[in-house]
PDB file of C-alpha atoms in Angstrom:
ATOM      1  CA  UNK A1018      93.835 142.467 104.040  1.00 52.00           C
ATOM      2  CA  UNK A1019      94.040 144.798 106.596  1.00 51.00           C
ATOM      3  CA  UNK A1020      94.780 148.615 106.747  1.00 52.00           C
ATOM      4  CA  UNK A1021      96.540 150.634 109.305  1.00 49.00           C
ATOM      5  CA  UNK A1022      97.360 154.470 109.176  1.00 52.00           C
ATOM      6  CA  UNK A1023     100.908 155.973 109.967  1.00 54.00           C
ATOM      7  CA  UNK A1024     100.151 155.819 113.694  1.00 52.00           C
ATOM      8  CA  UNK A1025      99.289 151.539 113.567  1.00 55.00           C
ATOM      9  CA  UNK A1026      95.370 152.542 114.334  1.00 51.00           C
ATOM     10  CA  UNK A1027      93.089 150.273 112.741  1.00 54.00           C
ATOM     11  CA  UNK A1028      90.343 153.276 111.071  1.00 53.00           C
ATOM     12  CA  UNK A1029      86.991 151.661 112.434  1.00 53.00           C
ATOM     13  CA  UNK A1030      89.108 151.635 115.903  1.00 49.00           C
ATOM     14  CA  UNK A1031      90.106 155.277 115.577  1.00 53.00           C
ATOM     15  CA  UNK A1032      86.129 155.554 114.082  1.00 57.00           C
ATOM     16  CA  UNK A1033      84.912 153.805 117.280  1.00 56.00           C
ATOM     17  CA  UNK A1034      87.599 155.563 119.819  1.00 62.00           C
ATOM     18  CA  UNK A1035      86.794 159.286 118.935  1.00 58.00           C
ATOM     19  CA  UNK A1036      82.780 159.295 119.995  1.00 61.00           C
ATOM     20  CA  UNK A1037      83.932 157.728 123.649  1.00 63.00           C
ATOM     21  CA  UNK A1038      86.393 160.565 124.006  1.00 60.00           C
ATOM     22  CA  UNK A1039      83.731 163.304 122.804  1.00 62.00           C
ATOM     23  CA  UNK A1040      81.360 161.502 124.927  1.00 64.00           C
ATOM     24  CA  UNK A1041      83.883 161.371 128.294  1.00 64.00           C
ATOM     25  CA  UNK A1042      84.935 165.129 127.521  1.00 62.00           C
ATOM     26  CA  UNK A1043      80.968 166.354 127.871  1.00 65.00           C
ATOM     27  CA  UNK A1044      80.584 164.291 130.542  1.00 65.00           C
ATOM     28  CA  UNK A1045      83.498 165.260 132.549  1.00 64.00           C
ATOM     29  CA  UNK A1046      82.371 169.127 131.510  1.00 58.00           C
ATOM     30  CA  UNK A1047      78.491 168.579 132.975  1.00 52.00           C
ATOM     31  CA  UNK A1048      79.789 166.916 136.128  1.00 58.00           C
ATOM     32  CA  UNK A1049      82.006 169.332 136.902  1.00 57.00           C
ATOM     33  CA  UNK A1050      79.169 172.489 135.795  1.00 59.00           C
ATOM     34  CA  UNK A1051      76.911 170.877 138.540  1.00 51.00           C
ATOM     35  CA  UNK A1052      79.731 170.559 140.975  1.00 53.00           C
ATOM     36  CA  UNK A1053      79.945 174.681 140.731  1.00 63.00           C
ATOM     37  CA  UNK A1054      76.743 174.900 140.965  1.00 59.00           C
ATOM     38  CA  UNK A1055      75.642 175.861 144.257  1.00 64.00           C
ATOM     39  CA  UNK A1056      72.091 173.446 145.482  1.00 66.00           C
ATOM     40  CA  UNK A1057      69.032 175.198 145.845  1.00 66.00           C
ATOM     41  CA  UNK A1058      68.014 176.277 149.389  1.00 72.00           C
ATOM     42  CA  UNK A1059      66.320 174.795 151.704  1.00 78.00           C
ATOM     43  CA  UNK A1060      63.155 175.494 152.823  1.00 88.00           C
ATOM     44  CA  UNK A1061      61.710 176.129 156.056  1.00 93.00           C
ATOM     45  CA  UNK A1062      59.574 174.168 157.088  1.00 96.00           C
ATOM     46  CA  UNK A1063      55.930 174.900 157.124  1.00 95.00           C
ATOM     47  CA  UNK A1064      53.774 174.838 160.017  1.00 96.00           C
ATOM     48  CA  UNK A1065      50.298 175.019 158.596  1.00 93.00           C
ATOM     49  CA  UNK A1066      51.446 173.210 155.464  1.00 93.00           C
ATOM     50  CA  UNK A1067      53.442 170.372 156.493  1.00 96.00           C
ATOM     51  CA  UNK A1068      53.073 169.580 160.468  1.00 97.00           C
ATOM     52  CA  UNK A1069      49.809 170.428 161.738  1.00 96.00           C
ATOM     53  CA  UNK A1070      48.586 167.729 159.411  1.00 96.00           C
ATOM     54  CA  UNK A1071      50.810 165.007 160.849  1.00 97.00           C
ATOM     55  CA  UNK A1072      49.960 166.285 164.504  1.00 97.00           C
ATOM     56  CA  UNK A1073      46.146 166.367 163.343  1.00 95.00           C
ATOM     57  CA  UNK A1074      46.395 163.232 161.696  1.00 95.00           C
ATOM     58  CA  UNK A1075      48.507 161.463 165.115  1.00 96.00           C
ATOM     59  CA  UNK A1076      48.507 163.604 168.009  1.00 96.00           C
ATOM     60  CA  UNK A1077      45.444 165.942 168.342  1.00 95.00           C
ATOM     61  CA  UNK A1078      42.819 163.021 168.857  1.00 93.00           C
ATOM     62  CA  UNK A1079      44.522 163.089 172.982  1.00 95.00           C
ATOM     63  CA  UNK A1080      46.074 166.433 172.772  1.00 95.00           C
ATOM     64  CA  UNK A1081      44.298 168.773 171.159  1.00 94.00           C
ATOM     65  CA  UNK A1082      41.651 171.252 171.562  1.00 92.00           C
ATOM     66  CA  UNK A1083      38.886 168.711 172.880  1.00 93.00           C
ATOM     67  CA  UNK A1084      39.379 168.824 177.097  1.00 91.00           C
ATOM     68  CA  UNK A1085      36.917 165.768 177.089  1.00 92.00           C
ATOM     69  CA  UNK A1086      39.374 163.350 175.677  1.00 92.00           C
ATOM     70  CA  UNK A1087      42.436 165.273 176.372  1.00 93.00           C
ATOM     71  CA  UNK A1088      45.269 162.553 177.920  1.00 92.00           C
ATOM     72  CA  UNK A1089      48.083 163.692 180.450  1.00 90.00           C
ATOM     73  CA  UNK A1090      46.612 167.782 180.355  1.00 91.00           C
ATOM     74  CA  UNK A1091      48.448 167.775 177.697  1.00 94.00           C
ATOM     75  CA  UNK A1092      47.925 169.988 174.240  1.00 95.00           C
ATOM     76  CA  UNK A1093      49.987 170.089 170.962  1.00 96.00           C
ATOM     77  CA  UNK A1094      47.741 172.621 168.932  1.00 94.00           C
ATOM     78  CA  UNK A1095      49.150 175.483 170.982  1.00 94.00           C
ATOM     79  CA  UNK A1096      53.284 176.284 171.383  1.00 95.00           C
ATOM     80  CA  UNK A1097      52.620 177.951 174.529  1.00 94.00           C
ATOM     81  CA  UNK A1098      51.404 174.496 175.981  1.00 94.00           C
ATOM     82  CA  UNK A1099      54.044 172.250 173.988  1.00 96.00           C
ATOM     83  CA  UNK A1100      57.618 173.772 175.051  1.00 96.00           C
ATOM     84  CA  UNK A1101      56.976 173.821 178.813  1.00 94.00           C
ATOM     85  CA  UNK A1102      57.482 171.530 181.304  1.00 92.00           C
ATOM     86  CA  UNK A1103      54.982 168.544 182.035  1.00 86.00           C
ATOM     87  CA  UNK A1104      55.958 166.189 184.742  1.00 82.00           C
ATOM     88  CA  UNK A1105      60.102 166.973 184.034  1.00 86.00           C
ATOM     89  CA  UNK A1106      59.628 166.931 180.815  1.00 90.00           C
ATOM     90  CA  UNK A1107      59.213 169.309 177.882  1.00 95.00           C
ATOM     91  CA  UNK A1108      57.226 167.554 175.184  1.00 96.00           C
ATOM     92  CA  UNK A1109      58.990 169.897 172.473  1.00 97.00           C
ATOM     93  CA  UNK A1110      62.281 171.918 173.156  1.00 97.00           C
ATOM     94  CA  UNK A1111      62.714 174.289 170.108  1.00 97.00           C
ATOM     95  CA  UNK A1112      65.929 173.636 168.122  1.00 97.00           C
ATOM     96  CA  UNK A1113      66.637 170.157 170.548  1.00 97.00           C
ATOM     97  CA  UNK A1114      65.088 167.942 169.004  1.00 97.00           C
ATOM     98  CA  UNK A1115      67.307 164.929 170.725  1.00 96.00           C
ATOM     99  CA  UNK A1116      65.543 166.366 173.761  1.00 96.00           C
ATOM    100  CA  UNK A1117      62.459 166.818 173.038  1.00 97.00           C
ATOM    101  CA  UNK A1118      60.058 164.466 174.930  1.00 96.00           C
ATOM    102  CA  UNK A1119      57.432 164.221 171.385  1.00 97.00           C
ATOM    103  CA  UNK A1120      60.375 162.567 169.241  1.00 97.00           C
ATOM    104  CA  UNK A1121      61.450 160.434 171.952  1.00 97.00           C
ATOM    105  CA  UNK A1122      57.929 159.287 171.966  1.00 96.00           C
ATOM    106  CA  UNK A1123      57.048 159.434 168.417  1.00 97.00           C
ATOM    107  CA  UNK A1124      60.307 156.904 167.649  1.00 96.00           C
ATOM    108  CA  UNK A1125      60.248 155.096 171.043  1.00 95.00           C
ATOM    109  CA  UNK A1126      60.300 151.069 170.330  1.00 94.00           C
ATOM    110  CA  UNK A1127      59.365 150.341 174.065  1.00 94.00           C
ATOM    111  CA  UNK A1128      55.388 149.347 173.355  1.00 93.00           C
ATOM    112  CA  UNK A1129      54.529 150.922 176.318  1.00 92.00           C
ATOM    113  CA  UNK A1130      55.904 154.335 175.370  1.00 93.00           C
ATOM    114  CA  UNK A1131      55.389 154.528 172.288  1.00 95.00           C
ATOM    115  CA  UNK A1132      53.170 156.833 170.570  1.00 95.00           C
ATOM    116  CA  UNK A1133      50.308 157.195 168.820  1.00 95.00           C
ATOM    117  CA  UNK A1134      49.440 153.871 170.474  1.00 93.00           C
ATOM    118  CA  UNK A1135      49.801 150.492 169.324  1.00 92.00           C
ATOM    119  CA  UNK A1136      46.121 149.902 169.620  1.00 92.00           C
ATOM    120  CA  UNK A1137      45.642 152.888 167.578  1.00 89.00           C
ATOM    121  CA  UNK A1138      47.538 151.444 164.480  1.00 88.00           C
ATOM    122  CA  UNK A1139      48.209 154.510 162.892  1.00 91.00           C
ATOM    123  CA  UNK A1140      52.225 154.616 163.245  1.00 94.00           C
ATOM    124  CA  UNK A1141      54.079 157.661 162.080  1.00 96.00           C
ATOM    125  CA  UNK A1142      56.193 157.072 158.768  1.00 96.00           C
ATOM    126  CA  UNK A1143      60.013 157.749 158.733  1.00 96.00           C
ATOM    127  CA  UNK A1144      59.344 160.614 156.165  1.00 97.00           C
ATOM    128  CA  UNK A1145      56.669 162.307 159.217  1.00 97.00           C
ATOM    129  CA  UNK A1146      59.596 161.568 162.078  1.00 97.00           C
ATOM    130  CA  UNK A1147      62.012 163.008 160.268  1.00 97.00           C
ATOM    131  CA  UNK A1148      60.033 166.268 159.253  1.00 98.00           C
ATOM    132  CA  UNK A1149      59.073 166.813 162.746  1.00 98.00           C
ATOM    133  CA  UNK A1150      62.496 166.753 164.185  1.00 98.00           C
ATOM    134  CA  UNK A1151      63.938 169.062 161.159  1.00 98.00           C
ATOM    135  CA  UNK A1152      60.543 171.440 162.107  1.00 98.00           C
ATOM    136  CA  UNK A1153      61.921 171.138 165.590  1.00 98.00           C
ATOM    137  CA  UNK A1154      65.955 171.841 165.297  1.00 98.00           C
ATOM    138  CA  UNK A1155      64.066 174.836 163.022  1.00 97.00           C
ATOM    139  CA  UNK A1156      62.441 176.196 166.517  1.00 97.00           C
ATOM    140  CA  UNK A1157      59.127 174.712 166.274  1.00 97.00           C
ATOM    141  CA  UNK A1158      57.370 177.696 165.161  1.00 96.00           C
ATOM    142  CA  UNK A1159      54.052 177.593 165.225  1.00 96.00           C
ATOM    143  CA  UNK A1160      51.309 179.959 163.061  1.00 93.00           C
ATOM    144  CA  UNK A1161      47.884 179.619 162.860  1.00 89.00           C
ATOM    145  CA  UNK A1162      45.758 178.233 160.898  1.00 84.00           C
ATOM    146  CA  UNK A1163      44.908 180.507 158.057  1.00 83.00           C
ATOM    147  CA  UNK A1164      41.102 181.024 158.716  1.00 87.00           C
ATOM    148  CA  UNK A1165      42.208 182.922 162.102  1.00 86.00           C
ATOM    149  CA  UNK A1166      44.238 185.200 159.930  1.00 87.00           C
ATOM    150  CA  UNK A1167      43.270 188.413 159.296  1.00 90.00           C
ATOM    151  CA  UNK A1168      43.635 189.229 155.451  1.00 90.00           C
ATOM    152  CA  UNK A1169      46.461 191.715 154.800  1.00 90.00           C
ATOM    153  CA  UNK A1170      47.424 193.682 151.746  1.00 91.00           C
ATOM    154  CA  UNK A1171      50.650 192.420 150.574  1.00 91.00           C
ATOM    155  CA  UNK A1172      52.793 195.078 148.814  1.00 96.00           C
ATOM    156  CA  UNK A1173      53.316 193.757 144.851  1.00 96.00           C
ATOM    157  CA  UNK A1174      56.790 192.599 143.998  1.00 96.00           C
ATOM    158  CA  UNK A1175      58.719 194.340 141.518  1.00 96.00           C
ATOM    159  CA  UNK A1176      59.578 193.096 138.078  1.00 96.00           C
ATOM    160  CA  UNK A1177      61.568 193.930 134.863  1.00 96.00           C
ATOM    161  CA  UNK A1178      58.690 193.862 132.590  1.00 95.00           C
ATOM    162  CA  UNK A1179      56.171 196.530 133.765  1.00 93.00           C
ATOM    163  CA  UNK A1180      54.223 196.802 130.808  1.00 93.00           C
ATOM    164  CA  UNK A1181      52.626 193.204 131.211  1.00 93.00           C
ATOM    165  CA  UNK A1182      51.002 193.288 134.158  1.00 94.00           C
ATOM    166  CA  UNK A1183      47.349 193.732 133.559  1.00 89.00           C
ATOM    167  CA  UNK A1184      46.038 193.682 137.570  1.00 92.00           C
ATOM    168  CA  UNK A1185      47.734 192.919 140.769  1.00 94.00           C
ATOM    169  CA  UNK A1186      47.924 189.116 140.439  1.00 95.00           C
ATOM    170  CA  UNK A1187      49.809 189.351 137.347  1.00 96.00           C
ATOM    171  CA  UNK A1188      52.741 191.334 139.560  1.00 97.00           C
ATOM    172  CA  UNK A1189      53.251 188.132 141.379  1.00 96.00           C
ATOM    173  CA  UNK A1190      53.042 185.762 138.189  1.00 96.00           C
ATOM    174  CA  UNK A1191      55.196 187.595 136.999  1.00 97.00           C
ATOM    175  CA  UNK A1192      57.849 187.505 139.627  1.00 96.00           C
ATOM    176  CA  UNK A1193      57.100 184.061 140.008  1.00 96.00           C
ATOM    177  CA  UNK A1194      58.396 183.341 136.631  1.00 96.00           C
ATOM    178  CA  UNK A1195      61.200 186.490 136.330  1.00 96.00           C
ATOM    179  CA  UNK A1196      62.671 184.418 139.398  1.00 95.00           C
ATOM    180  CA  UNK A1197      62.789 181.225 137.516  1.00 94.00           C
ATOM    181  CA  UNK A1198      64.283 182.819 134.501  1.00 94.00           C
ATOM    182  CA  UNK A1199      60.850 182.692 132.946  1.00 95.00           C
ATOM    183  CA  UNK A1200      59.007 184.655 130.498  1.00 94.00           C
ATOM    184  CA  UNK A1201      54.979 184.894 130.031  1.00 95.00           C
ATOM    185  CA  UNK A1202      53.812 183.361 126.790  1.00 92.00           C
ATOM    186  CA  UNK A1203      52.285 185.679 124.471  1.00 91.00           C
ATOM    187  CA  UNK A1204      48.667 187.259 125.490  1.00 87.00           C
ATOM    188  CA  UNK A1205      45.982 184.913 124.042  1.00 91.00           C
ATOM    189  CA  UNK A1206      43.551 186.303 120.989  1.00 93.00           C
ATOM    190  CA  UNK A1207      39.691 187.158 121.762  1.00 93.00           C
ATOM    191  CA  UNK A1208      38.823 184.260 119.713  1.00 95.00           C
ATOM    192  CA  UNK A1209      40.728 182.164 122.449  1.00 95.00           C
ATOM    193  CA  UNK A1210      39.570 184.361 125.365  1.00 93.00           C
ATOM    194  CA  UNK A1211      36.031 183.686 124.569  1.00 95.00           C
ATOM    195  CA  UNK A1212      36.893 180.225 124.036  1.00 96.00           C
ATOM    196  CA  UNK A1213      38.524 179.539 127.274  1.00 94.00           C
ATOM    197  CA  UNK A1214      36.230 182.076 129.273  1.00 93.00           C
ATOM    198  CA  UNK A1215      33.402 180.282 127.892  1.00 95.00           C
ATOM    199  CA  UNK A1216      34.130 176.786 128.252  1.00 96.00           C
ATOM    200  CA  UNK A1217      35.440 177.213 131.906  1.00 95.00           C
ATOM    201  CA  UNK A1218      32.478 178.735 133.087  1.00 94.00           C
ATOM    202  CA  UNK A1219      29.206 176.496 131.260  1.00 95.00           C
ATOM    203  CA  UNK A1220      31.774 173.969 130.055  1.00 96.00           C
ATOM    204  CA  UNK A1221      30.228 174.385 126.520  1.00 96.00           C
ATOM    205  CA  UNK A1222      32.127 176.279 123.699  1.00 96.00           C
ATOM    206  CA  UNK A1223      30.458 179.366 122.600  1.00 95.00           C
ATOM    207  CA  UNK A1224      28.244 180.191 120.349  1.00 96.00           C
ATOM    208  CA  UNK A1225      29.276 181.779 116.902  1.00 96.00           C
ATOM    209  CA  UNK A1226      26.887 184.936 118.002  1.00 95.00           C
ATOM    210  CA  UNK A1227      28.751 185.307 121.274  1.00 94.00           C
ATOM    211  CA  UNK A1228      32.228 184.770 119.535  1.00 95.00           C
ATOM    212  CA  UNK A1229      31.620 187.644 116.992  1.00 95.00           C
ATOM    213  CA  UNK A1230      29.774 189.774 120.105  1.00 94.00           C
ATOM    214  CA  UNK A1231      33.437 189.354 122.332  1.00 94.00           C
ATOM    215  CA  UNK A1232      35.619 189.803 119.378  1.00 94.00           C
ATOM    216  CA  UNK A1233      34.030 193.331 118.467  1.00 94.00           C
ATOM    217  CA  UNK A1234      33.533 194.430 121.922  1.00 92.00           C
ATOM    218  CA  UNK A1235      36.889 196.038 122.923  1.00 88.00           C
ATOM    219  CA  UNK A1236      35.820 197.704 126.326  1.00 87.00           C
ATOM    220  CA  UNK A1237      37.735 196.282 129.186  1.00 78.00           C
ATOM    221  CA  UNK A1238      35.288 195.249 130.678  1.00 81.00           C
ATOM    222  CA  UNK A1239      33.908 192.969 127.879  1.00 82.00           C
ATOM    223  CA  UNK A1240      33.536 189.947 129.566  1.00 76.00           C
TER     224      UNK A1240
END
């Protein structure tokens, strides 16, 4: 035999019906949460980072620093040399990329224009083309390479919890995390401290002598 309620619902139906609705209603709510939420923003592209390998990896073999096997007097480590004009035209025209004569080269299907060279056989991928011509509508900027730059002082960023910084790295762990909605995990014990310190450094635990020795040695400068 079988049962209905009042409304003409078989149970197991109405049993079977009710997790689909729950399920629909928190799905429609999370869709519609990320809707609201605004996506993350974008980057800038990095020079020293992201492009000067591709150009070092394709392009600086003819048209970099090395006159000797320089092709067309042409040189794409330096901006100064890249945006002007060679022979009507401008290899790179900062934020055109459409117009720039690099990623009409770097894309060009003609054999003969093409470049790196066929004979090369060391293509560009479509994930290099397209960060070049985003680094390019960006306005090309170039910086250099970090062993040129002269080490400079950065001011420390402030945070909420000033009592846990220990030194001026932890300012900028900290902010790191603060920014991220983060919090630091609790400080470690010396019997962990030793531990860590000691098997980072000989790649051996320590000793029981030198565990005891850190443990009662409360100095700061203990280690």
């Amino acid at each position: 035999m079988h049962c209905t309620n009042r409304s003409g619902t078989h149970p197991s139906l109405r049993q079977g019906i009710l997790p689909l609705a729950l399920g629909a209603a928190l799905l429609g709510a999370v869709h519609a949460r990320a809707a609201r939420t605004p996506p993350p923003p974008v980057e800038p592209v990095d020079f020293s980072a992201q492009v000067r390998p591709i150009l070092s990896s394709h392009c600086f073999k003819c048209h970099g620093t090395d006159e000797s096997s320089r092709k067309a007097k042409l040189r794409l480590d330096q901006r100064d040399h890249a945006i002007v004009d060679h022979k009507g035209n401008r290899p790179i025209v900062p934020g055109d990329p459409a117009h720039s004569e690099l990623v009409r080269r770097i894309t060009a299907t003609d054999l003969d224009d093409v470049m790196p060279p066929p004979k090369e056989h060391h293509p560009l991928t479509a994930q290099e083309v397209a960060l070049l011509k985003r680094w390019i509508q960006e306005g090309a900027h170039y910086t250099p390479h970090w062993a040129f730059v002269k080490p400079v002082r950065s001011p420390l960023p402030a945070v909420r919890m000033r009592a846990w910084p220990g030194n001026a790295i932890d300012y900028f762990i900290l902010a790191k995390l603060e920014r991220n909605g983060l919090k630091p995990s609790p400080r470690a014990d010396r019997y962990t401290l030793i531990r860590r310190l000691t098997l980072d450094l000989t790649g051996l635990p320590p000793t029981p002598a030198e565990v005891r020795a850190f443990v009662r040695d409360h100095r700061r400068d203990a280690y």
